Coordinates of C-alpha atoms and ligand atoms in Angstrom, one line a residue:
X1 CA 22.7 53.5 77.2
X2 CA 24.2 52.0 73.7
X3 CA 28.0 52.6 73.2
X4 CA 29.0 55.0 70.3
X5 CA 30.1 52.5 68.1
X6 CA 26.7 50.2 68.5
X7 CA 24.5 53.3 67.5
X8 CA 27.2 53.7 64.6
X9 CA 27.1 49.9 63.8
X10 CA 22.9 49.6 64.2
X11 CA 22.8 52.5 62.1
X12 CA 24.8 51.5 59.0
X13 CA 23.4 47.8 59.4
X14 CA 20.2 49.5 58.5
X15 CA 21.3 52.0 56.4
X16 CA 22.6 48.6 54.0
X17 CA 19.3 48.4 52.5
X18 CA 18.9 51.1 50.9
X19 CA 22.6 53.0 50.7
X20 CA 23.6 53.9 47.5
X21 CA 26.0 51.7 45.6
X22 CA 27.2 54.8 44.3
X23 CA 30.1 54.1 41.9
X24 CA 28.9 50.3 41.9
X25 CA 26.2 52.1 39.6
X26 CA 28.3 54.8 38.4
X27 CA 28.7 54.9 34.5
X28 CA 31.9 54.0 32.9
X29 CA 33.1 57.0 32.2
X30 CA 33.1 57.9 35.8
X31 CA 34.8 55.0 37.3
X32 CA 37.2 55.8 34.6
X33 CA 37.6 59.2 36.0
X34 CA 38.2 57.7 39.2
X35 CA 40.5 55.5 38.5
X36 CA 42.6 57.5 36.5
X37 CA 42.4 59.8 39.5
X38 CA 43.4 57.0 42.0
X39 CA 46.3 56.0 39.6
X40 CA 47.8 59.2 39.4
X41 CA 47.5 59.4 43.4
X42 CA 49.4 56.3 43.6
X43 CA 51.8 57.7 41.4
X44 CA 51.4 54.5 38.9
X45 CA 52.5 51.8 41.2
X46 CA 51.5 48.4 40.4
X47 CA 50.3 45.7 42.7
X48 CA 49.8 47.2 45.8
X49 CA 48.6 45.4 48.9
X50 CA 45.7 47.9 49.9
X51 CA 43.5 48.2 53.0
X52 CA 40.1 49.8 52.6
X53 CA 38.4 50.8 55.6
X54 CA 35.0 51.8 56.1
X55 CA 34.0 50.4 53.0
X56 CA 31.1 49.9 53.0
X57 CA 29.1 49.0 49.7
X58 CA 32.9 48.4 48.2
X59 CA 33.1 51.1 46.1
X60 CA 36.6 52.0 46.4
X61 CA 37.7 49.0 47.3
X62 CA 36.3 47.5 44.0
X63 CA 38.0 49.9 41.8
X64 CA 41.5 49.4 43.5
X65 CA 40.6 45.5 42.6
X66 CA 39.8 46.3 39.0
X67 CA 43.2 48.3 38.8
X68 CA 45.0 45.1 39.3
X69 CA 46.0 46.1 43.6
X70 CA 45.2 43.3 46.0
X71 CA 42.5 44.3 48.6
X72 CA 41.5 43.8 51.8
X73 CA 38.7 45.5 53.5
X74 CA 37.2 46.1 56.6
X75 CA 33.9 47.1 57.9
X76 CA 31.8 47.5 61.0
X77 CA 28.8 46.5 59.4
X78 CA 27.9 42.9 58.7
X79 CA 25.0 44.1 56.5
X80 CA 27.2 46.4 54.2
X81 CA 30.0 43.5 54.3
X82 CA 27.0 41.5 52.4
X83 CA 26.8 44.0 49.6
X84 CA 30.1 44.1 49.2
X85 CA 30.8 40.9 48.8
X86 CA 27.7 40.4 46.3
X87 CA 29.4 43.7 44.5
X88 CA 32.4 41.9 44.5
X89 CA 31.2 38.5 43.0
X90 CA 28.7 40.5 40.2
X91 CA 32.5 41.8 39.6
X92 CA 34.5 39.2 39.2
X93 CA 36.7 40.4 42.0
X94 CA 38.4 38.7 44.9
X95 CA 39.1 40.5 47.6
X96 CA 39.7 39.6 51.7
X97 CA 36.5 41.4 53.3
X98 CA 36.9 41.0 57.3
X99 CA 34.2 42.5 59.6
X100 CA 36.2 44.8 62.1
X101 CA 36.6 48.3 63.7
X102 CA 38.5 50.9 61.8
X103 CA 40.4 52.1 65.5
X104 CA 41.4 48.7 66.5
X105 CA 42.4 46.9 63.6
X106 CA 43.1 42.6 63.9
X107 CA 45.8 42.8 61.5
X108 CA 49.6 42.3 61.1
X109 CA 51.9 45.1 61.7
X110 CA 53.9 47.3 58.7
X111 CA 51.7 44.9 56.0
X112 CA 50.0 47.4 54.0
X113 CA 51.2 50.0 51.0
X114 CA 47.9 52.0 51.5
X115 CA 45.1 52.2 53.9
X116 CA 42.0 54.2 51.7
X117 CA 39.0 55.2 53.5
X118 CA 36.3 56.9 52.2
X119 CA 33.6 58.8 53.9
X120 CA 34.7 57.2 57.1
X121 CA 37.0 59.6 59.0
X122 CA 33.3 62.0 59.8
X123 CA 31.8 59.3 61.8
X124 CA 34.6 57.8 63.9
X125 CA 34.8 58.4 67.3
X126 CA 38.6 58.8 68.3
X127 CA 40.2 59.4 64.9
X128 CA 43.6 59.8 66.5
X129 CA 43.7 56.3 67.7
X130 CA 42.1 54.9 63.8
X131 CA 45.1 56.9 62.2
X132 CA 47.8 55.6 64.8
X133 CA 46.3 51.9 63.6
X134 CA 46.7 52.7 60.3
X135 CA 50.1 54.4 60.3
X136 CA 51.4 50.6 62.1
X137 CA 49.7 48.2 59.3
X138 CA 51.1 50.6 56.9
X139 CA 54.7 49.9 55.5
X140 CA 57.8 52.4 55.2
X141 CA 56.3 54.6 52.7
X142 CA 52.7 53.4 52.5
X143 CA 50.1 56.1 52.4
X144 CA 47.1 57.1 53.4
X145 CA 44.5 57.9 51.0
X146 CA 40.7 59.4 52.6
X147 CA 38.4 60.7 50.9
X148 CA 35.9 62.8 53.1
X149 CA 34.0 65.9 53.0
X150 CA 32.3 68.7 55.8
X151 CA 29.1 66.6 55.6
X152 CA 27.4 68.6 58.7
X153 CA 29.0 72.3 58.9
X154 CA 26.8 74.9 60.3
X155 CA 26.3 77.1 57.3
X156 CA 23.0 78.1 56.0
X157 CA 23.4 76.9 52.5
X158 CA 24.7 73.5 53.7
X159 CA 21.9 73.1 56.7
X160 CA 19.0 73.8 53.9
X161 CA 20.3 71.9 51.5
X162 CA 20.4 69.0 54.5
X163 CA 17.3 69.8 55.2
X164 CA 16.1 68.6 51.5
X165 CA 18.5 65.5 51.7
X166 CA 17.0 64.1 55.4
X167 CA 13.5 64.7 53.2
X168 CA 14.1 62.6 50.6
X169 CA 15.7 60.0 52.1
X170 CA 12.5 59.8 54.6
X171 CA 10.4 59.5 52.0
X172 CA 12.3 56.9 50.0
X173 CA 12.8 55.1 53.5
X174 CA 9.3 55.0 54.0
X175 CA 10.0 56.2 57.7
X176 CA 8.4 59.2 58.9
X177 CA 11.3 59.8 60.7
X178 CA 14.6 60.6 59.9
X179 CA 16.9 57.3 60.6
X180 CA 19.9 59.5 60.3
X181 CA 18.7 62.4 62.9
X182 CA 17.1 60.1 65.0
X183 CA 20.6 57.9 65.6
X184 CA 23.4 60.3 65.2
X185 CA 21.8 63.5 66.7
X186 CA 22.2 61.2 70.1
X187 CA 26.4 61.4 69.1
X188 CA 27.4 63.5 67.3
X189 CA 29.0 65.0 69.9
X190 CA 31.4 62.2 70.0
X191 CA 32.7 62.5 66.8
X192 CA 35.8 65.4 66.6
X193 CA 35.2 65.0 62.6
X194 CA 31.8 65.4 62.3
X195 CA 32.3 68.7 60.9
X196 CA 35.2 67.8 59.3
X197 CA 37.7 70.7 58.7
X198 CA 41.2 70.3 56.8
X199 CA 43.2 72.0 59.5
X200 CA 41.7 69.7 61.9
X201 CA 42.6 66.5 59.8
X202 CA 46.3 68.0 59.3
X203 CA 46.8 68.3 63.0
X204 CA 45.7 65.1 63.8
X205 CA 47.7 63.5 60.8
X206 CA 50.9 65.8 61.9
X207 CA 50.2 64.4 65.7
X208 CA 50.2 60.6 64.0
X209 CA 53.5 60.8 63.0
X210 CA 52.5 60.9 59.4
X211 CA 54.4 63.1 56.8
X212 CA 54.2 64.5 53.2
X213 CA 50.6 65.2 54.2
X214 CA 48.2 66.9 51.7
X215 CA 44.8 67.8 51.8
X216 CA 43.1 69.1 48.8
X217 CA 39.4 70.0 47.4
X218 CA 37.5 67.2 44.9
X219 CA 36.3 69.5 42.4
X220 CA 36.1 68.0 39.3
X221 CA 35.1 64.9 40.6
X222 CA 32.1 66.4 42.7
X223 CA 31.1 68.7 39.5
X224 CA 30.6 65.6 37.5
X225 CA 28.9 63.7 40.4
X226 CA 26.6 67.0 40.7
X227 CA 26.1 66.8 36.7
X228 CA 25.3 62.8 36.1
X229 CA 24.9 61.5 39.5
X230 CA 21.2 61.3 41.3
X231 CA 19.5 64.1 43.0
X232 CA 20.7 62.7 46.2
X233 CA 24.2 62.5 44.8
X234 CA 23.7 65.9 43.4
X235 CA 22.9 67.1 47.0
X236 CA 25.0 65.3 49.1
X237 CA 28.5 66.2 46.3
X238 CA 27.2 70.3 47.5
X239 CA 29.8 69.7 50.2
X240 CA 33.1 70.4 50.0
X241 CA 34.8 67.5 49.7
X242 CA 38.5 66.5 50.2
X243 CA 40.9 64.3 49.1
X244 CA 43.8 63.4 52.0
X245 CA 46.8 61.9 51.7
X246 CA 49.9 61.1 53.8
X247 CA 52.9 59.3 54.2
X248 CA 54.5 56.9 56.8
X249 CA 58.1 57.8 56.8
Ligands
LIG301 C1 29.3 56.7 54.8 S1 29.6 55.0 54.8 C2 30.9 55.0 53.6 C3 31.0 53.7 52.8 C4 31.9 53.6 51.6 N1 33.3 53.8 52.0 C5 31.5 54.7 50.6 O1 32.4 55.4 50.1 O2 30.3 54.8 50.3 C6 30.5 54.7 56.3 C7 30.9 53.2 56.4 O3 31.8 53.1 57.5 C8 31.5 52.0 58.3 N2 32.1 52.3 59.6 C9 31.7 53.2 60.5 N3 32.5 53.2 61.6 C10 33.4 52.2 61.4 C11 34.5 51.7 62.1 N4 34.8 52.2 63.3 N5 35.2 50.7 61.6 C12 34.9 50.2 60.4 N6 33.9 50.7 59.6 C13 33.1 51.6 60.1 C14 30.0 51.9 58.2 O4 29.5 50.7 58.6 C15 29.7 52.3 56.8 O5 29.7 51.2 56.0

């Protein structure tokens, strides 16, 4: 049978094609709102060495670039890797893309001021041993900053509007069945975020080590993803969604 992590790295080699660039195609005055937001969270500092993990299509990665930080970032996927580094180059940007696994990172010790992820911690399958990696590439004082949400709790409202979501994307997949189902229904059970709950994700950071943790909800962000973003965005920004941060004393 496939390990966790090759289902996880088959899917989202697939999932390339078609996954959203998201704020690659954001408008302007959304990445604005971003980035102020990011700015703020890194309390102004300039220059940061920055590790994004998880990221996928480069979204956040790209931003941090465009705010003048120097990135590296890291992905399972070879296939999103590619999009990155075209979203990169489209950009202007130069930043240090490295295929690798977010739980056993190939990189120096106390080297990093931040490690971001976003929309990562949900599908990884020991998230105790990812956040120990991070806390020893971070420096004294580096943070963590992820961005995740309860993508697949059991309430009604959430399940139907699921349900509508897995439709679309079948049908704009062209695949009578549902590629997400059909890989992560088989683990799922693997995954202690899956259902991602904030007391959950403050033990875990509290177990780390980490300190100065805070956990908070996305609101205004998601409200203006639900307003100008697609109807996929509209649906999938329906979650509660949380912005984490902690600090490596
Ligand atoms: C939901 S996507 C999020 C992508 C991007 N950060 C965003 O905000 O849209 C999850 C990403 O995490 C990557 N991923 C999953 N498990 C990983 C792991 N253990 N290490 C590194 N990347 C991983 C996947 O390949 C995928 O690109």
């Amino acid at each position: 049978m496939m390990e966790t992590k090759e289902i996880i790295r088959n899917y989202w080699d697939h999932r390339s094609e078609i996954y959203s660039t998201g704020i690659v195609e954001y408008s302007e005055e959304e990445r604005i709102a971003w980035k102020n937001m990011l700015a703020s969270k890194l309390g102004g500092r300039k220059r940061l060495e920055i590790l994004d993990v998880g990221t996928g299509p480069g979204q956040l990665a790209l931003m941090f670039a465009e705010m003048g930080h120097h990135l590296t970032a890291v992905d399972l996927s070879a296939s999103m890797l590619e999009k990155a580094r075209k979203n990169a180059l489209q950009r202007s940007l130069d930043i240090n893309f490295i295929q690798g696994d977010a739980e056993n990172l190939q990189l120096p010790d106390a080297h990093f001021d931040v490690v971001s992820s976003k929309f990562l911690l949900w599908t990884l399958p020991d998230p105790k041993k990812a956040l120990l990696e991070w806390k020893r590439v971070l420096k004294k004082d580096g943070m963590i900053i992820a961005i995740d949400g309860d993508w697949y709790s059991s309430g009604i409202f959430l399940k139907s509007i699921r349900t509508v979501s897995g439709l679309i994307r079948s049908v704009k997949e062209r695949n009578r069945h549902d590629p997400f189902k059909n890989k992560y229904q088989l683990i799922k059970n693997d995954l202690p975020l899956y259902s991602l709950k904030p007391g959950r994700v403050f033990g875990l950071l509290n177990d780390a080590g980490f300190e100065e943790i805070n956990i908070e909800r996305m609101d205004s962000l998601c409200l203006s993803a639900r307003k100008h973003g697609s109807l996929l965005d509209k649906l999938d920004y329906s979650h509660p969604i949380y912005f984490i941060r902690a600090v490596k004393k």
